[in-house]
mmCIF file of C-alpha atoms and ligand atoms in Angstrom:
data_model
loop_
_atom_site.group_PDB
_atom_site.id
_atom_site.type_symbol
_atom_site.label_atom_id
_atom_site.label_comp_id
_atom_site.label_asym_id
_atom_site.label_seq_id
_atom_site.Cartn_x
_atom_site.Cartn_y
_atom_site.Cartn_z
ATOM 1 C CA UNK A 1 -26.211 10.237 53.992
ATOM 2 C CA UNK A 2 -29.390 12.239 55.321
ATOM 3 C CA UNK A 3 -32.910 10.783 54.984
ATOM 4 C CA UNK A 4 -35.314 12.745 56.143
ATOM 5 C CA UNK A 5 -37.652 10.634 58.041
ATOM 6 C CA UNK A 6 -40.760 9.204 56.482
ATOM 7 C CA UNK A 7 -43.500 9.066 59.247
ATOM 8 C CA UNK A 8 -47.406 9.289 59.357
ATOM 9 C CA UNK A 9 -47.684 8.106 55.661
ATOM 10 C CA UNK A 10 -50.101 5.802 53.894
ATOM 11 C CA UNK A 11 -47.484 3.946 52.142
ATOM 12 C CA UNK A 12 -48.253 1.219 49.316
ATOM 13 C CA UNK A 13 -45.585 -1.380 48.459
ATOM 14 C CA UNK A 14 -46.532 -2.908 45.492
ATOM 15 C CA UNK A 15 -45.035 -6.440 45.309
ATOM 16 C CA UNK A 16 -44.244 -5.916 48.612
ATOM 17 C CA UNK A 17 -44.337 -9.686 49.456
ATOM 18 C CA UNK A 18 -41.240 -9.604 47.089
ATOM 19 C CA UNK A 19 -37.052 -9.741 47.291
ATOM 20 C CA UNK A 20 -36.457 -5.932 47.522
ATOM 21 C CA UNK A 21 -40.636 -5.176 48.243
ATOM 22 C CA UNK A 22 -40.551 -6.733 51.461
ATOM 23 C CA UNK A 23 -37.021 -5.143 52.626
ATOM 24 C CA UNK A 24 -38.501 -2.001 51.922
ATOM 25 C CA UNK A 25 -41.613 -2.918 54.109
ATOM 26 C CA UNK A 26 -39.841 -3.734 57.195
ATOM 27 C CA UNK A 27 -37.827 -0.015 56.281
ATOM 28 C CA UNK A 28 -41.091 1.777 56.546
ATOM 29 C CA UNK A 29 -43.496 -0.478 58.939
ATOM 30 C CA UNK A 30 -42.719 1.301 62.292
ATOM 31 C CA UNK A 31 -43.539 4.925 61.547
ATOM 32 C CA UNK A 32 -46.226 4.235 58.727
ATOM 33 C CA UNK A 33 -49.548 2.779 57.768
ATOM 34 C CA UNK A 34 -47.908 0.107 55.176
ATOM 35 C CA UNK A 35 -49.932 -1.812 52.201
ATOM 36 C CA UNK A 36 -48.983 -4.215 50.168
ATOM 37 C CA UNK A 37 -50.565 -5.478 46.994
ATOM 38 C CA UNK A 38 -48.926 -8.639 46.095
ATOM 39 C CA UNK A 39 -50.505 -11.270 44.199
ATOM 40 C CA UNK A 40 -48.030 -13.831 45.913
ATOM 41 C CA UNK A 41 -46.693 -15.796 42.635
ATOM 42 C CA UNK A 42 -43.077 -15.199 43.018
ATOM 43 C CA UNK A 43 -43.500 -13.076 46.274
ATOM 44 C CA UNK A 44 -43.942 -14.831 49.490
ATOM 45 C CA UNK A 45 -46.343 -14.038 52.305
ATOM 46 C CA UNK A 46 -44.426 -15.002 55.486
ATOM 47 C CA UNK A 47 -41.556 -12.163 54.221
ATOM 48 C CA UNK A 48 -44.285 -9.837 54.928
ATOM 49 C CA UNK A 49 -43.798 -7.881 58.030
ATOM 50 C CA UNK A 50 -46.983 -9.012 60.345
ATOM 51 C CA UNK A 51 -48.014 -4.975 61.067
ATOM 52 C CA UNK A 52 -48.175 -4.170 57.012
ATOM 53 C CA UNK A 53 -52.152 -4.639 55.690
ATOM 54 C CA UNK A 54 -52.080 -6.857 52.914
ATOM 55 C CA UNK A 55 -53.692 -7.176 49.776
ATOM 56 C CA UNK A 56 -53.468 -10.041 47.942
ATOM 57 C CA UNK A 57 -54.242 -9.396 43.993
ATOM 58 C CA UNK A 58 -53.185 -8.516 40.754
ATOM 59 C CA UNK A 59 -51.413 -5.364 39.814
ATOM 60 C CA UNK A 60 -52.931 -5.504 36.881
ATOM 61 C CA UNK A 61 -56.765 -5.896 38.247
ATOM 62 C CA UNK A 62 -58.451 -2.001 38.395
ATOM 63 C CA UNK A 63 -60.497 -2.484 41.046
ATOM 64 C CA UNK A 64 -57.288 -4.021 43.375
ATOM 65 C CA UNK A 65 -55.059 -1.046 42.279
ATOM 66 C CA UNK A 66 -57.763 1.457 43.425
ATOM 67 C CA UNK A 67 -58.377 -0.040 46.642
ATOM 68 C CA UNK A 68 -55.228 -0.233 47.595
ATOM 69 C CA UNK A 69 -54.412 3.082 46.288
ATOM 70 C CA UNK A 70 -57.216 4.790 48.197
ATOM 71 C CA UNK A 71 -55.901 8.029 50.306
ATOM 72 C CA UNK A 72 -52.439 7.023 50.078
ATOM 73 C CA UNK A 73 -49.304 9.227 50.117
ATOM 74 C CA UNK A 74 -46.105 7.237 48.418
ATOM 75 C CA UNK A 75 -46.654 4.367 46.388
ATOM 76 C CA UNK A 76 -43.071 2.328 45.940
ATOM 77 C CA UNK A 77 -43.576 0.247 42.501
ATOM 78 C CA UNK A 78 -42.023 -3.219 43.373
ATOM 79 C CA UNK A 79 -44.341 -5.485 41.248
ATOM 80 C CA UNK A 80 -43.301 -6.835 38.295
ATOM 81 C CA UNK A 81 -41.857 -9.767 35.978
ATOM 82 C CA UNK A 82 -38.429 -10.055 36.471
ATOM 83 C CA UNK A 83 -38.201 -13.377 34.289
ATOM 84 C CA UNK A 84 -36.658 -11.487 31.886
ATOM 85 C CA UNK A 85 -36.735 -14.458 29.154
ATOM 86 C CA UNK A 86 -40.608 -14.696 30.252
ATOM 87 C CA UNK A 87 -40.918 -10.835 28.506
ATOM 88 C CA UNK A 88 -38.699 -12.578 25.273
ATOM 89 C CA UNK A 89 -41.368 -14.955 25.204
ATOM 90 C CA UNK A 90 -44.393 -12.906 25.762
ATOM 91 C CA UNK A 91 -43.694 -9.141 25.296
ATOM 92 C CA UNK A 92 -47.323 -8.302 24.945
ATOM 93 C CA UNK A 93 -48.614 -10.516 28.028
ATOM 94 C CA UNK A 94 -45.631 -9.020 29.873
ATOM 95 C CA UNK A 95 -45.942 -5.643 28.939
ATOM 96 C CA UNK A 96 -49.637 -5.713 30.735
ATOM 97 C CA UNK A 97 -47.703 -6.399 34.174
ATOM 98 C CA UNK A 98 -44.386 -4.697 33.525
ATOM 99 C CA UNK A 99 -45.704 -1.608 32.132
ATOM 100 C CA UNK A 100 -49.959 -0.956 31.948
ATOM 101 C CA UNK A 101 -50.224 -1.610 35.701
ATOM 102 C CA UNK A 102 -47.356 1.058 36.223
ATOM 103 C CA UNK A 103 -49.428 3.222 33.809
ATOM 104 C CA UNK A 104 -52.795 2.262 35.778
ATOM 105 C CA UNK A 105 -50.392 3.656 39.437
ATOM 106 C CA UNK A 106 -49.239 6.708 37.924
ATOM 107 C CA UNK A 107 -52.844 7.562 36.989
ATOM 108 C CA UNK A 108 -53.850 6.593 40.437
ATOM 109 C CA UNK A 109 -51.682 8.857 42.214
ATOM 110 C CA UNK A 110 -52.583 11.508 40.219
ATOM 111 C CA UNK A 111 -55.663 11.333 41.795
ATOM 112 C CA UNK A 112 -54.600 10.784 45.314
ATOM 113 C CA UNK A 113 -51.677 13.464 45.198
ATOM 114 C CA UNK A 114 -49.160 10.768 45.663
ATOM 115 C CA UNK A 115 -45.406 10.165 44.782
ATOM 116 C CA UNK A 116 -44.509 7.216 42.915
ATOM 117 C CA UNK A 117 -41.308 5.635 43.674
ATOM 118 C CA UNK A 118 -40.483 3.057 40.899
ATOM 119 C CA UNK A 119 -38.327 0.388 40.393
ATOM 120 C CA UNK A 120 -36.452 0.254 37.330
ATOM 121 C CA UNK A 121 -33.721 -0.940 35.611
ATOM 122 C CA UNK A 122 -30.666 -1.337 34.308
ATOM 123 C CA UNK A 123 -32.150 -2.957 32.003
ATOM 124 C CA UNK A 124 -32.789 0.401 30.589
ATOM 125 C CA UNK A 125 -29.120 0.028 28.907
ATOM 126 C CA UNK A 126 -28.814 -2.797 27.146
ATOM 127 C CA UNK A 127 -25.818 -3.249 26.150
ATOM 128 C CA UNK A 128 -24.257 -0.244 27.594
ATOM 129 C CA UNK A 129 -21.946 1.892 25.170
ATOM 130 C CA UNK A 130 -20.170 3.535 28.181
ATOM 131 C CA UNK A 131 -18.718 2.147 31.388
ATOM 132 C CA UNK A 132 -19.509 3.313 34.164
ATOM 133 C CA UNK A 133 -22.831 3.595 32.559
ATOM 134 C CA UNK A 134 -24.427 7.636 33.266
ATOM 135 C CA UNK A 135 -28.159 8.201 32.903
ATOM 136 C CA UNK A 136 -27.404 10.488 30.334
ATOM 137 C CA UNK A 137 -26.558 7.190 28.212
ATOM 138 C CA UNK A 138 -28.761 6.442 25.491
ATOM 139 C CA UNK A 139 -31.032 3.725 26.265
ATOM 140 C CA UNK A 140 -31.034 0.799 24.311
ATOM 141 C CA UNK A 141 -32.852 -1.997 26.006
ATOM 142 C CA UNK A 142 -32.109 -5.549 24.821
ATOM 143 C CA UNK A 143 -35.430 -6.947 25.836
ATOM 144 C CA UNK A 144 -38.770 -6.249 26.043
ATOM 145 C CA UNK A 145 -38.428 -6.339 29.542
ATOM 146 C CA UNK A 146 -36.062 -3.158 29.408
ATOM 147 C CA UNK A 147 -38.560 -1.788 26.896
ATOM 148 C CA UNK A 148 -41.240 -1.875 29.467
ATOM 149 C CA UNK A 149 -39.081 -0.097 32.403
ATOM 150 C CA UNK A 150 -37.967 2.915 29.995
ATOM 151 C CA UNK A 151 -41.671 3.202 28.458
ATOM 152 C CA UNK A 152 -42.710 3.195 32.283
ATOM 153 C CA UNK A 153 -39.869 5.513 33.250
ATOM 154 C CA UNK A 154 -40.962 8.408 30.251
ATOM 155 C CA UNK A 155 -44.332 8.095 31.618
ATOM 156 C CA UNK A 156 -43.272 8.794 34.861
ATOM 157 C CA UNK A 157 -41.225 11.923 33.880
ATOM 158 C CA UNK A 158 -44.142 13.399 31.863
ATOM 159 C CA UNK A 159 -46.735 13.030 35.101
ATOM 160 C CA UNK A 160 -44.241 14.953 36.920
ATOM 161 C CA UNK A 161 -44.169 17.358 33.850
ATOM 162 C CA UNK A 162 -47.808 17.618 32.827
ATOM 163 C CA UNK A 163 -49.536 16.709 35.950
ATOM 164 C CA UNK A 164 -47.026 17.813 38.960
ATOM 165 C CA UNK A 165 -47.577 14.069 39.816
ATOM 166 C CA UNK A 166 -43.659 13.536 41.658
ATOM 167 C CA UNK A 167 -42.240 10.826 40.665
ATOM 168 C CA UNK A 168 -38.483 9.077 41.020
ATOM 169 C CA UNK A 169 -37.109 6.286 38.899
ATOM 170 C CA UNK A 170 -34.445 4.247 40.186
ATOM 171 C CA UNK A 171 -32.521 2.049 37.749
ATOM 172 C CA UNK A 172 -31.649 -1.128 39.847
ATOM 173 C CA UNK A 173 -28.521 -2.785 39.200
ATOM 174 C CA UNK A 174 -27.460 -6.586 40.153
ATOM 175 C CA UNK A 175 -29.283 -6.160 43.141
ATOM 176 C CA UNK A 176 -28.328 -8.813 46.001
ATOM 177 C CA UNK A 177 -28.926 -9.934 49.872
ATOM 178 C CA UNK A 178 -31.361 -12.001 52.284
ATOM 179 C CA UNK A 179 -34.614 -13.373 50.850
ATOM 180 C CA UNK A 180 -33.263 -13.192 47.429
ATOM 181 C CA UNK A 181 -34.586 -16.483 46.422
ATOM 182 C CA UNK A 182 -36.257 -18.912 43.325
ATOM 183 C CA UNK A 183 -35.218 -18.822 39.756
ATOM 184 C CA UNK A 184 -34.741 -15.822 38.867
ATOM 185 C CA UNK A 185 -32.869 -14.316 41.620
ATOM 186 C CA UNK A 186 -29.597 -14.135 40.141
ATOM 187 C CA UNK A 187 -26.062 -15.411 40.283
ATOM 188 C CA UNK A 188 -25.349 -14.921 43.649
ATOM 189 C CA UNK A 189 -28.011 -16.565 45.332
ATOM 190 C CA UNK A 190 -27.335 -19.379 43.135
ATOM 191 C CA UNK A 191 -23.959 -19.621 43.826
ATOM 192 C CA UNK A 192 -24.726 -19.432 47.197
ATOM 193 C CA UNK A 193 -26.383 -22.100 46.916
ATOM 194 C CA UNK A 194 -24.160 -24.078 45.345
ATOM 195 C CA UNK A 195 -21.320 -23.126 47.857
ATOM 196 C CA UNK A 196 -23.457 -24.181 50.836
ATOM 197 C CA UNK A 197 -24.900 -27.620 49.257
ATOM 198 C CA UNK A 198 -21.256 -28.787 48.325
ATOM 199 C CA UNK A 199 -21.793 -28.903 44.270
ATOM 200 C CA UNK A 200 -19.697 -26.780 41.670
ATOM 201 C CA UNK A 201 -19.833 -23.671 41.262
ATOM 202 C CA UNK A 202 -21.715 -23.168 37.502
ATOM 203 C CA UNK A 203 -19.587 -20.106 35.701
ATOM 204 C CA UNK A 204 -21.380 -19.394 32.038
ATOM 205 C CA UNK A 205 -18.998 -18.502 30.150
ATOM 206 C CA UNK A 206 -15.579 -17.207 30.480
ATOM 207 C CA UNK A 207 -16.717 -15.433 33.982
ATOM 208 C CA UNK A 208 -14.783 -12.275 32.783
ATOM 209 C CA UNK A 209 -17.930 -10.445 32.490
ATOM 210 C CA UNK A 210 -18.812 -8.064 35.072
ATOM 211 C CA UNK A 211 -21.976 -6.290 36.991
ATOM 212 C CA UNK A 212 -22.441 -4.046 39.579
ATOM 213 C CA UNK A 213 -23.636 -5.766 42.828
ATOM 214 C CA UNK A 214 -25.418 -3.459 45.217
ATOM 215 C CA UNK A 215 -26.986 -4.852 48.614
ATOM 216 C CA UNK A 216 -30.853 -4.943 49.252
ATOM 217 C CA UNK A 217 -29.832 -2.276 52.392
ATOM 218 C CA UNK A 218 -28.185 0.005 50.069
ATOM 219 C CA UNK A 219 -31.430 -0.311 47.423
ATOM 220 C CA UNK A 220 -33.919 0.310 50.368
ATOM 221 C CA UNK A 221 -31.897 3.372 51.445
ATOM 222 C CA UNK A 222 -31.936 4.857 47.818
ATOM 223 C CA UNK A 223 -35.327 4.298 47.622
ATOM 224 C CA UNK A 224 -35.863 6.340 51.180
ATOM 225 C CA UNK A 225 -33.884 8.796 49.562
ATOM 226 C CA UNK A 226 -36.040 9.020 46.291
ATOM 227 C CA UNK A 227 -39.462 9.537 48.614
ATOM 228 C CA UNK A 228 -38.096 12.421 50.068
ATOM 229 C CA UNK A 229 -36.135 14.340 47.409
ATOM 230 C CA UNK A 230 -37.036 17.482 45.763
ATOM 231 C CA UNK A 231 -35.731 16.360 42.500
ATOM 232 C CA UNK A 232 -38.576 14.457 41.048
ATOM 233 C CA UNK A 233 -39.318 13.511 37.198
ATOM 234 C CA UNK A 234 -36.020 11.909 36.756
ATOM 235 C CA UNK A 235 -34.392 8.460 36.837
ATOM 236 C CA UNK A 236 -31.502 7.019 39.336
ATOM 237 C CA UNK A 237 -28.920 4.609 38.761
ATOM 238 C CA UNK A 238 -28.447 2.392 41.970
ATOM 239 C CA UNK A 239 -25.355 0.369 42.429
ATOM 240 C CA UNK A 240 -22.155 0.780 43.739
ATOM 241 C CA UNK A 241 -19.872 2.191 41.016
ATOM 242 C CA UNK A 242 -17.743 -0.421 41.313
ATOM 243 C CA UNK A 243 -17.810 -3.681 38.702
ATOM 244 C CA UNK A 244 -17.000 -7.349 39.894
ATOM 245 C CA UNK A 245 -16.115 -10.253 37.001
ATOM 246 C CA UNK A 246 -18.299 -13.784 37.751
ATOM 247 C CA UNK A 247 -14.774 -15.423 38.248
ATOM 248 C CA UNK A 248 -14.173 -12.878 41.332
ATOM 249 C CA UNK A 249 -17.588 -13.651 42.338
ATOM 250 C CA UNK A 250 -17.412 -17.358 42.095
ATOM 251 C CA UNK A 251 -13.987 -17.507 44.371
ATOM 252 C CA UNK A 252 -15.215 -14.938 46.554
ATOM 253 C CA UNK A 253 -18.496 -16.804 47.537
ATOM 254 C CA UNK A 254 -16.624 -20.048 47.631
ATOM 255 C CA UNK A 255 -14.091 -18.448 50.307
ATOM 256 C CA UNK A 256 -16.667 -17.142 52.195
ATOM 257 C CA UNK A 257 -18.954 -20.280 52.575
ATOM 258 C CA UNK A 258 -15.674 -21.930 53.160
ATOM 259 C CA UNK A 259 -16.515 -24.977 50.829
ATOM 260 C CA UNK A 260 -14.143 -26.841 49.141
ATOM 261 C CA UNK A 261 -16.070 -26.790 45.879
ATOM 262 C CA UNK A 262 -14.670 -26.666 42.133
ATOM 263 C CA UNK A 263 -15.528 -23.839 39.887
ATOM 264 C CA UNK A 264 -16.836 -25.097 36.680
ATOM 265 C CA UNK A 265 -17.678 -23.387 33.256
ATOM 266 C CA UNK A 266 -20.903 -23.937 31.154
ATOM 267 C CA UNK A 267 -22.109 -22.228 27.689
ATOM 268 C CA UNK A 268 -22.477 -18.806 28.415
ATOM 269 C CA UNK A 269 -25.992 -17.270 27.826
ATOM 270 C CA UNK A 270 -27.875 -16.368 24.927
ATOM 271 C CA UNK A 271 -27.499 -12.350 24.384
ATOM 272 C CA UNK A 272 -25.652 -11.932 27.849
ATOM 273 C CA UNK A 273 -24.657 -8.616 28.534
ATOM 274 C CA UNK A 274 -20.539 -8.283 28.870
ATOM 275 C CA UNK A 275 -20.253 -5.127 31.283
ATOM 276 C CA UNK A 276 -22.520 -3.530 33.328
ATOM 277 C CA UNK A 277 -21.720 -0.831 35.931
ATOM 278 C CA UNK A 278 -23.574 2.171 37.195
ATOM 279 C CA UNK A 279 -22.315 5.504 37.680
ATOM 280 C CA UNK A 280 -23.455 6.955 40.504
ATOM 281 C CA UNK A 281 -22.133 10.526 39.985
ATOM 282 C CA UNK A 282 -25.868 11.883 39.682
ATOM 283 C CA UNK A 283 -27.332 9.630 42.216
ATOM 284 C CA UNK A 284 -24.569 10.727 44.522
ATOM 285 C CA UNK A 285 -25.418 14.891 43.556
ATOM 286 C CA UNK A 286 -28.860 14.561 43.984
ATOM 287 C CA UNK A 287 -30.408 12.096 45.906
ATOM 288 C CA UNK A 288 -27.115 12.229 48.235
ATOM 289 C CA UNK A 289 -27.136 8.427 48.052
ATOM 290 C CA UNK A 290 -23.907 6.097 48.461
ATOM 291 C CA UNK A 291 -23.769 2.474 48.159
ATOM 292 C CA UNK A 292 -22.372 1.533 51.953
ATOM 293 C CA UNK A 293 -22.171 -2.035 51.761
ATOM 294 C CA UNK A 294 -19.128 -3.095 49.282
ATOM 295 C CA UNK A 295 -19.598 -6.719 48.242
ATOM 296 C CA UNK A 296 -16.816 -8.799 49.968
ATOM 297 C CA UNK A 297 -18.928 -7.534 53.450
ATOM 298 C CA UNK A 298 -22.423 -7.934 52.022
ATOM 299 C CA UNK A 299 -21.269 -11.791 50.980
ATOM 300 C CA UNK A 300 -19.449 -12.521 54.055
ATOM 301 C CA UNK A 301 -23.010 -11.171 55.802
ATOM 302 C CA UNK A 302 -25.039 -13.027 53.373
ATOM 303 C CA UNK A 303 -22.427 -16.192 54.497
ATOM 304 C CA UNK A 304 -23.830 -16.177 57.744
ATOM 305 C CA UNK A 305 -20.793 -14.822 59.243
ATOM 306 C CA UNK A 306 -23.027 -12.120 60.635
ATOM 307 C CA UNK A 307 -20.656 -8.746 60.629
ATOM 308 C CA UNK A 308 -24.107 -6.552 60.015
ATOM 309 C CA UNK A 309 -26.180 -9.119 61.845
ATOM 310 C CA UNK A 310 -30.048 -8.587 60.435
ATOM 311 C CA UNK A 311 -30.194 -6.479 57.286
ATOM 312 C CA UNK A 312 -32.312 -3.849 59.594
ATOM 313 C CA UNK A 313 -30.313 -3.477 62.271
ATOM 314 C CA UNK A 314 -27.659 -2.398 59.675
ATOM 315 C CA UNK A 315 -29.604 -0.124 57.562
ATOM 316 C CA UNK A 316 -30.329 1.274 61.240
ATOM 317 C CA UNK A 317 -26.811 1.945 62.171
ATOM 318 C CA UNK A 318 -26.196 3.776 59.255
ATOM 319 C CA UNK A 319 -29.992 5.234 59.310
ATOM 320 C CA UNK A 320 -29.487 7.727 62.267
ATOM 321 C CA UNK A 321 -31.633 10.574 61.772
ATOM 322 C CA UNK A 322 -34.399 8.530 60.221
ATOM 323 C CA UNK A 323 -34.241 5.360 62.850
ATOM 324 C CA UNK A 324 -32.812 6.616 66.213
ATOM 325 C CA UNK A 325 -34.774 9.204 68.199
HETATM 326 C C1 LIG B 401 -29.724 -8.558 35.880
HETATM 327 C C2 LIG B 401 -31.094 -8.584 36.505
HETATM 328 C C3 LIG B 401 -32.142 -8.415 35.447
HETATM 329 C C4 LIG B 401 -31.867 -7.165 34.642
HETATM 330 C C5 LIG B 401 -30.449 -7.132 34.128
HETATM 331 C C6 LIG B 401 -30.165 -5.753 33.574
HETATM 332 C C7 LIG B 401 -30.876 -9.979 38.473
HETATM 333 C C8 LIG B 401 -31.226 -11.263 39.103
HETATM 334 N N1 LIG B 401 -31.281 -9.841 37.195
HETATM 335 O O1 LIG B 401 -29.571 -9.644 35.000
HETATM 336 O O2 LIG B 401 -33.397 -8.285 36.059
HETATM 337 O O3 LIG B 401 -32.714 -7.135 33.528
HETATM 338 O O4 LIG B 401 -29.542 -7.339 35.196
HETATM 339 O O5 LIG B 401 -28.892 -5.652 33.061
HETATM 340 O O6 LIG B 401 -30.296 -9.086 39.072
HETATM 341 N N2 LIG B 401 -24.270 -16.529 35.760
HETATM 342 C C9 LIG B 401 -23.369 -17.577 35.875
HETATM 343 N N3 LIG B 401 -23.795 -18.721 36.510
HETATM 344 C C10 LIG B 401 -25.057 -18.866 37.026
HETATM 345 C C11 LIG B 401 -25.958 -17.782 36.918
HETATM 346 C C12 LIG B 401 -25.533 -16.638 36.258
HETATM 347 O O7 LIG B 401 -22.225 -17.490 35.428
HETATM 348 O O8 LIG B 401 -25.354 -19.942 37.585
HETATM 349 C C13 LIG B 401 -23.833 -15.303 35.067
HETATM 350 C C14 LIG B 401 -24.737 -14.905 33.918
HETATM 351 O O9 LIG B 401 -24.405 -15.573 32.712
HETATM 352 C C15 LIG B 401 -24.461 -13.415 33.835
HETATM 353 C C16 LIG B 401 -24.154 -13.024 35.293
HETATM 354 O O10 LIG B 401 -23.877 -14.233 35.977
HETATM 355 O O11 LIG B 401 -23.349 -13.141 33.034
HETATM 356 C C17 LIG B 401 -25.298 -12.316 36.014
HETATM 357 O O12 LIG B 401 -26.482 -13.051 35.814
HETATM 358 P P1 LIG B 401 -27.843 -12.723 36.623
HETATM 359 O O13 LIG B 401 -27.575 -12.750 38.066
HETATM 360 O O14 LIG B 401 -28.892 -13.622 36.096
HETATM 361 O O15 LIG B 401 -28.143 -11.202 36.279
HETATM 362 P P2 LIG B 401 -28.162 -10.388 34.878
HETATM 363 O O16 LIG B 401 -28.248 -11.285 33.709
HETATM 364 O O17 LIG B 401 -27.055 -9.399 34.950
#
């Protein structure tokens, strides 16, 4: 997988104080001028990479966005709300973040001449029809929080369109790895946890539903790939291609943290989605990107058991052209 390197940039990382955000921050800080507007209420300041100028405020605040904005060449659009029963609540209040500050970006870097990298979702799906899921799929979005990604996402496509304004969307799947933290990070993290305190393992439901995990590394690297590639105006799905059931997960992450823990069942969630899995046929064509980190490795990493060491130094070894002079 080739990235051409990204150097001498003016690089914004919105919600770059966040889980993927700051990953993708540390990816770019040694060969680019790297902001980040983060308004710190899920994000966290110490991930920030010391070198990266920061801006603390609201995505949503005009006069933020167009500072930080100001002469810059690739914006990668981290902020959002990821509380996705927060955007059930409140679609409206939500929508302001999730999609009107993505709106407010897109306009920005029409007037700077900038490429928008944003982070979307799989979200996008809903309940997908089709496994493994293609973009061509028709979306279907089961909240208002996938409502917001595809609304962003069209707008995105028609700047390219209408205003030559390139732009990449890149539908995120169950995204997991270091730093992943708080309550909405997801089931791994929590199981994790669970593992390393001693308590049960908490399966909702039957654990026979699946999702596509796909390491931070492997999100950073698509993301690399989506600043550089000529085929702009379109969305990505990133994952792995490969599906993995709760139950797996649950006895995997148990193994791996070596804990002697049980592995207990709860109500499963309200509206849960049974099967989600990305095909990564396009992303593969076009973006030449390939999930590298299958999830047995990224857990047993994640486990402590350091095969990749820091999530860096891996994304380096793998990074040649871009990392190694
Ligand atoms: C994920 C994304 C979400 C996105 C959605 C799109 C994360 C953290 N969230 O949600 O932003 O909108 O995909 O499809 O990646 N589970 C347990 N026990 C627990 C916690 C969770 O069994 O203690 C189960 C859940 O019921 C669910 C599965 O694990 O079936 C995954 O849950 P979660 O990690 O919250 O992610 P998604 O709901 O897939």
């Amino acid at each position: 997988m080739d990235i051409p390197p990204i150097r001498d940039r003016t690089v914004l990382v919105t919600g770059g104080g966040g889980f993927i955000g700051s990953h993708l921050v540390d990816a770019l800080i040694d060969h680019n001028d790297v902001r980040v507007l983060d308004n710190f209420s899920t994000g966290d300041r110490e991930r920030v990479h010391d070198d990266a100028t920061v801006l603390e405020g609201d995505v949503c605040d005009r006069d933020v966005v167009e500072r930080a904005t100001r002469d810059v060449d690739l914006i990668f659009h981290e902020a959002a709300i990821v509380d996705v029963p927060a955007t059930v609540d409140r679609p409206a209040e939500t929508n302001e973040v999730n999609f009107e500050a993505g709106l407010a970006l897109l306009e920005q870097a029409r007037d700077e001449d900038a490429r928008v990298v944003l982070a979307s979702s799989a979200a996008v799906y809903g309940h997908p029809a089709e496994l493994p899921v293609p973009e061509t799929a028709s979306p279907e979005p089961s909240s208002p929080y996938g409502v917001q990604k595809l609304a962003l996402e069209e707008y995105a496509r028609l700047y390219t369109e209408l205003y030559d304004v390139p732009t990449v969307s890149l539908r995120y799947f169950n995204v997991y790895g270091p730093r992943q933290q708080g309550p909405y990070s997801g089931v791994i993290s929590t199981f994790l946890e669970q593992a390393r305190a001693g308590e049960a393992i908490t399966v909702e439901g039957d654990g026979e539903q699946t999702r596509d995990f796909v390491h931070v590394a492997d999100v950073v690297r698509a993301n690399l790939l989506a600043a550089t590639t000529d085929d702009v105006g379109d969305a990505y799905n990133v994952g792995t291609g490969t599906r993995a059931s709760i139950l797996e997960l649950a006895a995997t992450i148990r193994d791996v943290v070596g804990a002697d823990v049980p592995i207990v069942h709860r109500a499963a969630r309200a509206g849960d989605v049974r099967h989600s899995g990305a095909s990564i046929s396009k992303a593969r064509r076009e973006l030449g990107f390939e999930a590298t980190i299958d999830l047995e490795a990224g857990l047993r990493d994640l486990a402590g058991e350091e095969q990749f060491g820091d999530v860096y130094e891996h994304a380096r070894t793998i990074l040649p052209d871009r990392e190694r002079e």
